[in-house]
CSV table of C-alpha atoms in Angstrom, one decimal:
chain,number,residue,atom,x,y,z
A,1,UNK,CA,-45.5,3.5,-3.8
A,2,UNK,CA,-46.0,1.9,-0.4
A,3,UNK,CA,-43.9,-0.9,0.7
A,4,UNK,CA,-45.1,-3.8,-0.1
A,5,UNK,CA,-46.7,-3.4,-3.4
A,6,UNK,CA,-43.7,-3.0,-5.6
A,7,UNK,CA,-42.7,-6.2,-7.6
A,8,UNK,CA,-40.4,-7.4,-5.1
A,9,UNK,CA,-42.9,-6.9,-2.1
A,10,UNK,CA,-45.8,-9.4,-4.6
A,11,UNK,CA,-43.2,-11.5,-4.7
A,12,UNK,CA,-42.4,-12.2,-1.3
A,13,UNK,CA,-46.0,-12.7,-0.9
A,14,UNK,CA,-46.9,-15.4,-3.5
A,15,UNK,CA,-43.6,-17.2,-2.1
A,16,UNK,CA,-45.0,-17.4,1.6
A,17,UNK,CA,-48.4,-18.1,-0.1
A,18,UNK,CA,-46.4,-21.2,-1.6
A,19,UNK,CA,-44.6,-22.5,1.3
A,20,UNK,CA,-47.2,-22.2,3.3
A,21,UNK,CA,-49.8,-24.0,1.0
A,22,UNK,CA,-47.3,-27.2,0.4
A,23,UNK,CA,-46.8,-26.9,4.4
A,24,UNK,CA,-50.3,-27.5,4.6
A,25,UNK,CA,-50.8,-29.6,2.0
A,26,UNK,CA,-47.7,-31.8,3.8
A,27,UNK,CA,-49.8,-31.8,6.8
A,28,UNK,CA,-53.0,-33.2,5.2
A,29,UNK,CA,-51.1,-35.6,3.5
A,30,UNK,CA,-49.4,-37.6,6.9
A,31,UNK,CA,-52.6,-36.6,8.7
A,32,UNK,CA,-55.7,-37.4,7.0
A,33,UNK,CA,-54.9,-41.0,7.9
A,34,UNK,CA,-54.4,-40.9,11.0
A,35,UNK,CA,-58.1,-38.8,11.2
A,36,UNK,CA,-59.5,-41.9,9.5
A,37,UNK,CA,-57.8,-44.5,11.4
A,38,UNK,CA,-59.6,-42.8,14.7
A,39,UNK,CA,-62.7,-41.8,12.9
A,40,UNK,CA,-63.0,-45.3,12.2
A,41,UNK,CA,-62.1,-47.2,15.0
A,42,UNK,CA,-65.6,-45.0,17.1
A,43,UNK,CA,-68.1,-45.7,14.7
A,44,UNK,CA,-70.4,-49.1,14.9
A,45,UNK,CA,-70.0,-52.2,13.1
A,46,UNK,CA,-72.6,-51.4,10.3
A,47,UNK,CA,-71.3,-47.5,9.5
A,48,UNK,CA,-67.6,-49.0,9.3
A,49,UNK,CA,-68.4,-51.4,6.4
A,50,UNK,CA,-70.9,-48.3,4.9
A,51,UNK,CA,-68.0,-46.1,3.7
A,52,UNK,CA,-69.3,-42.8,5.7
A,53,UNK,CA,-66.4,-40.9,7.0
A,54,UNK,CA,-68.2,-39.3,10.0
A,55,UNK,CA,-69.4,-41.2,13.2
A,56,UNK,CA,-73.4,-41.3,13.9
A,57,UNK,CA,-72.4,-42.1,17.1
A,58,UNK,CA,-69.4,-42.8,19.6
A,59,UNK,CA,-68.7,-46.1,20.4
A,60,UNK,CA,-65.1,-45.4,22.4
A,61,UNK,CA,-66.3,-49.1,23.9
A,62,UNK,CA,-64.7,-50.6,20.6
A,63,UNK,CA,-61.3,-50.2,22.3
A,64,UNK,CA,-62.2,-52.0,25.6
A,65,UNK,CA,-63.4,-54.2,23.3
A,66,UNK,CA,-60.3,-54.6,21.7
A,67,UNK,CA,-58.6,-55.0,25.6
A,68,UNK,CA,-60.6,-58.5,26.0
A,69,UNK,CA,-59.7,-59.9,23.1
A,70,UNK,CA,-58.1,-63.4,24.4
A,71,UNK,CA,-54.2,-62.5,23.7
A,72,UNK,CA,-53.9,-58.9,23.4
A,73,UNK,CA,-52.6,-57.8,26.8
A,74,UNK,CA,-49.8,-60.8,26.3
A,75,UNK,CA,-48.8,-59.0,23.1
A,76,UNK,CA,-48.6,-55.6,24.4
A,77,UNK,CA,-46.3,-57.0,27.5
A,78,UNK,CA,-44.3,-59.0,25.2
A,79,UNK,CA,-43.7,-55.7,23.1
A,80,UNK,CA,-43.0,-53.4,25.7
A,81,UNK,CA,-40.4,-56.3,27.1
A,82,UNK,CA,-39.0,-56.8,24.0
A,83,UNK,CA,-38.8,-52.7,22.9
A,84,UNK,CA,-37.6,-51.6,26.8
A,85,UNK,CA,-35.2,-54.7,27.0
A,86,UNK,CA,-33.9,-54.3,23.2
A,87,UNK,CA,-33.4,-50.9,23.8
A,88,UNK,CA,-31.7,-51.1,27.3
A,89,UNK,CA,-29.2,-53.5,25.8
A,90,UNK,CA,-28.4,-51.9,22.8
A,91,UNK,CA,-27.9,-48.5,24.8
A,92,UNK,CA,-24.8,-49.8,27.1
A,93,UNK,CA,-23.3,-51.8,24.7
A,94,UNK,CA,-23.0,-49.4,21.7
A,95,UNK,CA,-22.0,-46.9,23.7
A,96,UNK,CA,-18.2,-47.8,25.1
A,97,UNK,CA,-17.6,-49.0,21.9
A,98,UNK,CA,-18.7,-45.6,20.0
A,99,UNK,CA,-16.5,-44.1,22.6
A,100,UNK,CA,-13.6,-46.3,22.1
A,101,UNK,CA,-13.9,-45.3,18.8
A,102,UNK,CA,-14.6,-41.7,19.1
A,103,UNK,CA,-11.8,-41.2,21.4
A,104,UNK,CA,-9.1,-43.9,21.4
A,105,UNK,CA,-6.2,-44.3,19.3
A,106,UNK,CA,-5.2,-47.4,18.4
A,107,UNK,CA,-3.9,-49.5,15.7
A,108,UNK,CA,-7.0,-51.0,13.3
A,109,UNK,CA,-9.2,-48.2,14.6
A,110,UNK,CA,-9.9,-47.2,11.3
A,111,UNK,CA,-10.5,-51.2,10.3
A,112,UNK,CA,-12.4,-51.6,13.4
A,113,UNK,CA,-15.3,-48.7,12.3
A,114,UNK,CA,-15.0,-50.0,8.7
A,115,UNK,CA,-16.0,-53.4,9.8
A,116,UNK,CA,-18.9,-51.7,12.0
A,117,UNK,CA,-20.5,-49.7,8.9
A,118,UNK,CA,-19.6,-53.1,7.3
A,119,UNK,CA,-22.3,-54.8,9.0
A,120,UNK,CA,-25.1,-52.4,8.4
A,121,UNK,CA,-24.8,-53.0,4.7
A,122,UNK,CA,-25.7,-56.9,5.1
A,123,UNK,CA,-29.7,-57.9,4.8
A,124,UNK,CA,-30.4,-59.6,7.5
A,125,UNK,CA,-32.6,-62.3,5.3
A,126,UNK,CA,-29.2,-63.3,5.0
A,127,UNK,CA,-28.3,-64.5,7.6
A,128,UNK,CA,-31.3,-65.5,9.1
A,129,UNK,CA,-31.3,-69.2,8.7
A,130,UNK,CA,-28.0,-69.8,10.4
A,131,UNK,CA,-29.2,-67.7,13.0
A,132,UNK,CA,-32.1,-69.9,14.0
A,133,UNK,CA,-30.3,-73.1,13.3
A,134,UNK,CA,-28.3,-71.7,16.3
A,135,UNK,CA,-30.9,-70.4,18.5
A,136,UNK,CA,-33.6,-73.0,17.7
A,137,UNK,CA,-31.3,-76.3,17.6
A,138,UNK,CA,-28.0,-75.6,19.6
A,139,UNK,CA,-29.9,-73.2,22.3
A,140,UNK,CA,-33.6,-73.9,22.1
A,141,UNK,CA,-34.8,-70.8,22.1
A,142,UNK,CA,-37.5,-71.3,19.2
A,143,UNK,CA,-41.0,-69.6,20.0
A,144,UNK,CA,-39.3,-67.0,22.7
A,145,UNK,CA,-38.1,-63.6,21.6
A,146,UNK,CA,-34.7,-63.9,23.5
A,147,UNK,CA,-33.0,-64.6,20.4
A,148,UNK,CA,-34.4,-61.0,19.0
A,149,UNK,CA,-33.2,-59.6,22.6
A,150,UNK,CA,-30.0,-61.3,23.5
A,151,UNK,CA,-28.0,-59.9,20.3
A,152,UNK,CA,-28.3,-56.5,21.1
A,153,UNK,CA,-26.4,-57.0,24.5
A,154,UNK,CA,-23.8,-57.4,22.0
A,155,UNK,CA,-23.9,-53.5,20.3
A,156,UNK,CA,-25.8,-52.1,16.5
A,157,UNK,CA,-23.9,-51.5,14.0
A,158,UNK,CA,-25.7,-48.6,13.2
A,159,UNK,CA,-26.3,-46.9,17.1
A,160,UNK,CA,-22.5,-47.0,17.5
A,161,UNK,CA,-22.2,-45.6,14.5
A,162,UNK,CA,-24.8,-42.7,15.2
A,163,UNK,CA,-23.5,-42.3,19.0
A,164,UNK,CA,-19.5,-42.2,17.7
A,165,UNK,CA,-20.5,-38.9,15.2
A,166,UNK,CA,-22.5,-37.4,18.2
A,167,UNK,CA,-19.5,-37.9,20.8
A,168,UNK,CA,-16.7,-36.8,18.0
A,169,UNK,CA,-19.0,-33.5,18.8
A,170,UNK,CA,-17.7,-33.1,22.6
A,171,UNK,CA,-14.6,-30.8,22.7
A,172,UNK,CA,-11.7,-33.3,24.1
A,173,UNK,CA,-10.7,-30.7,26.9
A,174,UNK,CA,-13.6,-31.8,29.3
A,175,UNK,CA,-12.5,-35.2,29.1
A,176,UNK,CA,-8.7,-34.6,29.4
A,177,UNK,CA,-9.9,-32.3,32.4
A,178,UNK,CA,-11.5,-35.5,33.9
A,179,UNK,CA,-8.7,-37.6,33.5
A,180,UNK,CA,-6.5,-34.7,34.8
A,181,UNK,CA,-8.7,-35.2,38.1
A,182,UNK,CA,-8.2,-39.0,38.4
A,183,UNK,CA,-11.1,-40.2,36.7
A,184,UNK,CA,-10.3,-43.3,34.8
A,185,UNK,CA,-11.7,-44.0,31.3
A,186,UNK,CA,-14.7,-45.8,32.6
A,187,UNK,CA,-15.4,-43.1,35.1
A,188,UNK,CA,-15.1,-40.3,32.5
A,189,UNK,CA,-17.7,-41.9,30.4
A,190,UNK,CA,-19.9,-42.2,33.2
A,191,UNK,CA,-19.7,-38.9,34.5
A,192,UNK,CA,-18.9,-36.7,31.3
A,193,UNK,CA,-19.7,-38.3,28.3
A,194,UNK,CA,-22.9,-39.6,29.5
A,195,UNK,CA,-24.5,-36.3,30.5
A,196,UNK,CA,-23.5,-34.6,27.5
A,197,UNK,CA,-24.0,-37.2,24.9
A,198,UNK,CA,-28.0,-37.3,26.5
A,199,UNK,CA,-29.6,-36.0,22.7
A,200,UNK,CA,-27.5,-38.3,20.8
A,201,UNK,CA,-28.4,-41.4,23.3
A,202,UNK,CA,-31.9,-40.2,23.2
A,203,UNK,CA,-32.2,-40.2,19.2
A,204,UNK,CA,-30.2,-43.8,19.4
A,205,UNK,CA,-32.9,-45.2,22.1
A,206,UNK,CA,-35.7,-43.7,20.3
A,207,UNK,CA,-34.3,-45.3,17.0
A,208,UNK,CA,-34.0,-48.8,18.5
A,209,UNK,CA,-37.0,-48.7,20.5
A,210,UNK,CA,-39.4,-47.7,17.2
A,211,UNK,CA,-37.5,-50.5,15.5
A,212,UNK,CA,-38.3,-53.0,18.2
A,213,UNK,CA,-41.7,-52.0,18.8
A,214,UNK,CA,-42.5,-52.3,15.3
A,215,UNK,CA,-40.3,-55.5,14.0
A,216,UNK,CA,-42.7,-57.8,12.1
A,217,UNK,CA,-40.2,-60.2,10.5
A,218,UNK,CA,-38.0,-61.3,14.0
A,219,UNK,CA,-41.3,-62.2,15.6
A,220,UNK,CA,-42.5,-64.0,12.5
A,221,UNK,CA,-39.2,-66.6,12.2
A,222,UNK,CA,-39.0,-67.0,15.9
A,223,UNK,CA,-41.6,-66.7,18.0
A,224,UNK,CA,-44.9,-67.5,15.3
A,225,UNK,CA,-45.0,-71.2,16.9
A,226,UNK,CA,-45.9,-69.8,20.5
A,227,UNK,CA,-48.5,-67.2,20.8
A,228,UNK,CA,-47.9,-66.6,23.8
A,229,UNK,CA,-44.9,-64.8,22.3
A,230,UNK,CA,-46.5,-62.8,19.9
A,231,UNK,CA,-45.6,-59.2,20.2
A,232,UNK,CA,-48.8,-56.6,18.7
A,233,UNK,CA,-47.0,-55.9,15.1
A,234,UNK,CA,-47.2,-59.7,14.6
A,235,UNK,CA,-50.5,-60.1,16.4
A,236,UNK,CA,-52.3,-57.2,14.7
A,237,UNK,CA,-52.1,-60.0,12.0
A,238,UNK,CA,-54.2,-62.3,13.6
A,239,UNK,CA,-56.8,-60.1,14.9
A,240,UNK,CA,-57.2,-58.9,11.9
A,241,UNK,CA,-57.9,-62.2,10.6
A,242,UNK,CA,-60.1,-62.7,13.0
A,243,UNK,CA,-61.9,-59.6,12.9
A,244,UNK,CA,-61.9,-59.6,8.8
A,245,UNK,CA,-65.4,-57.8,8.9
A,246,UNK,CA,-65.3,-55.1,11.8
A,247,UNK,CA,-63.0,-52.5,10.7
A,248,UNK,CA,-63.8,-50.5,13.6
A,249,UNK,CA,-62.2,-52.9,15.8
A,250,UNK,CA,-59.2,-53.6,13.6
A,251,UNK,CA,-59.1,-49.7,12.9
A,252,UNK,CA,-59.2,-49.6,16.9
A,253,UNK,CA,-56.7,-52.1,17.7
A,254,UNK,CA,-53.9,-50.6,15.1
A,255,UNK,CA,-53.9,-47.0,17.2
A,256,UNK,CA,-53.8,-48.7,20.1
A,257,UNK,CA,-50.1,-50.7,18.4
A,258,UNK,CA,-49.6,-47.0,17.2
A,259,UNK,CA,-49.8,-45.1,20.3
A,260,UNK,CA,-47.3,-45.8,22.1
A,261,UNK,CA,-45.2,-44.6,19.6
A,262,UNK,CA,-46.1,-41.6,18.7
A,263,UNK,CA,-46.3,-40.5,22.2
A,264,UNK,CA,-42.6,-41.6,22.5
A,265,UNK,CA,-42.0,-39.5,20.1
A,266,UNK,CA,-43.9,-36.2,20.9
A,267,UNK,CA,-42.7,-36.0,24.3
A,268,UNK,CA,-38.7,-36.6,23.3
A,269,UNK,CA,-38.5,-35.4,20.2
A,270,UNK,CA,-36.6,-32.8,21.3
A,271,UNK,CA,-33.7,-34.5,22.4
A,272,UNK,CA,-34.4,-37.1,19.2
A,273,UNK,CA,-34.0,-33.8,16.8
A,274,UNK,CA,-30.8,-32.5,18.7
A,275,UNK,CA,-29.5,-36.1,18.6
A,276,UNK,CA,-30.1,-36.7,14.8
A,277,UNK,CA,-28.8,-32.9,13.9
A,278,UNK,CA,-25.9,-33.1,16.3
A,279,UNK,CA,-24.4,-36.5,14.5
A,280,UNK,CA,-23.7,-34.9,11.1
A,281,UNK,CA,-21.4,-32.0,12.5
A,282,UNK,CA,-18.3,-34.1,12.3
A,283,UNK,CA,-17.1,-37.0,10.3
């Protein structure tokens, strides 16, 4: 008998036939959308209301289209300032305090990372009306998005979280070797922690910068009086509104709110898979 064709040889066969069939079948399944979406968002007004899958012609002028829309370029700066700030912010100030709780001991540590999970648990419908009584009649920050940017100079509950399991990773002895050479804790951070904690800072930037990018319901309570503040998940809304009949366009303007996501994604998802594997090796 060659080898192969015994029992146990079919078998392994009909088991990579399997895997590899529901592999595809995965990637048909989160793909075939995104096909539409693009097939879409080319094809003329008439063919998009038609129901015909394939384009009779090109029209890649639907997304310049899309470009002049009075409004659209103010929502893409407003989301790339509220994703890049949002995610600046909530980069250096989760991170001492992961450290801290990483690598400290102190009385209440255990209380103080209790607390921080705590806060994750709480919907934040709940407390969103004392929130903007605060912002919109103490501060007057009503129809801005500084009151969606501003808290997260002040640290996630769920990035420290994430960046405290990634830096309980790093052995102690590089640290210990810093402070051996002078460095203070500050300088340690800066110059050890930081450089090896890159995956795990990636994966928490990526994370915050995806939810940013794509929050509907701050924009919504804060910033829905003001157009001018609209950020594209809120104003995607509106256009298509406006735009009820030509699918093309609205099929054109959602990939362009897409994009710039996945692209993020695709060129670090690297260091995002590292950083998201790396934060379950230690608890």
């Amino acid at each position: 008998m060659r080898p192969g064709t015994g029992p146990r040889g079919r078998g392994r066969v009909l088991h990579w036939i399997a895997v590899h069939t529901v592999a595809v079948a995965a990637a048909l399944f989160f793909t075939l959308p995104f096909v539409f979406v693009l097939l879409t968002s080319v094809m003329s007004d008439d063919q998009a209301m038609s129901g015909e899958l394939w384009p009779r012609s090109w029209h890649w002028s639907n997304y310049a289209e899309v470009f002049r829309t009075p409004g659209f370029l103010t929502w893409w700066r407003n989301s790339l300032l509220y994703a890049g700030l949002g995610t600046l912010f909530t980069v250096c100030s989760s991170l001492p305090v992961a450290y801290a709780l990483a690598r400290f001991r102190f009385r209440g540590r255990r209380t103080a990372l209790v607390l921080v999970i705590a806060t994750m648990t709480l919907p934040p419908q709940v407390v969103v009306i004392p929130m903007y009584l605060v912002w919109a009649q103490q501060l007057h920050l009503s129809g801005t998005l500084w009151p969606l940017i501003v808290p997260l100079a002040f640290g996630d509950a769920y990035s420290i979280f994430l960046l405290r399991q990634f830096l309980l990773t790093i052995p102690t002895e590089y640290m210990e070797a810093a402070r051996l050479d002078g460095c203070g804790e500050s300088r340690t951070l800066l110059r050890v922690v930081v450089p090896m904690a890159k995956p795990g800072i990636a994966a928490v930037a990526l994370f915050q910068f995806f939810a940013c990018w794509n929050d509907y319901f701050g924009p919504q309570i804060y910033a829905a009086q003001n157009p001018g503040a609209w950020t594209l998940s809120y104003g995607l809304e509106s256009f298509k509104s406006a735009h009820s009949v030509n699918w093309n366009l609205t099929m054109a303007a959602t990939l362009l709110v897409m994009a710039p996501v996945i692209a993020v994604f695709f060129f670090a998802q690297k260091a995002f898979v590292e950083g998201v594997t790396l934060t379950g090796v230690k608890g």
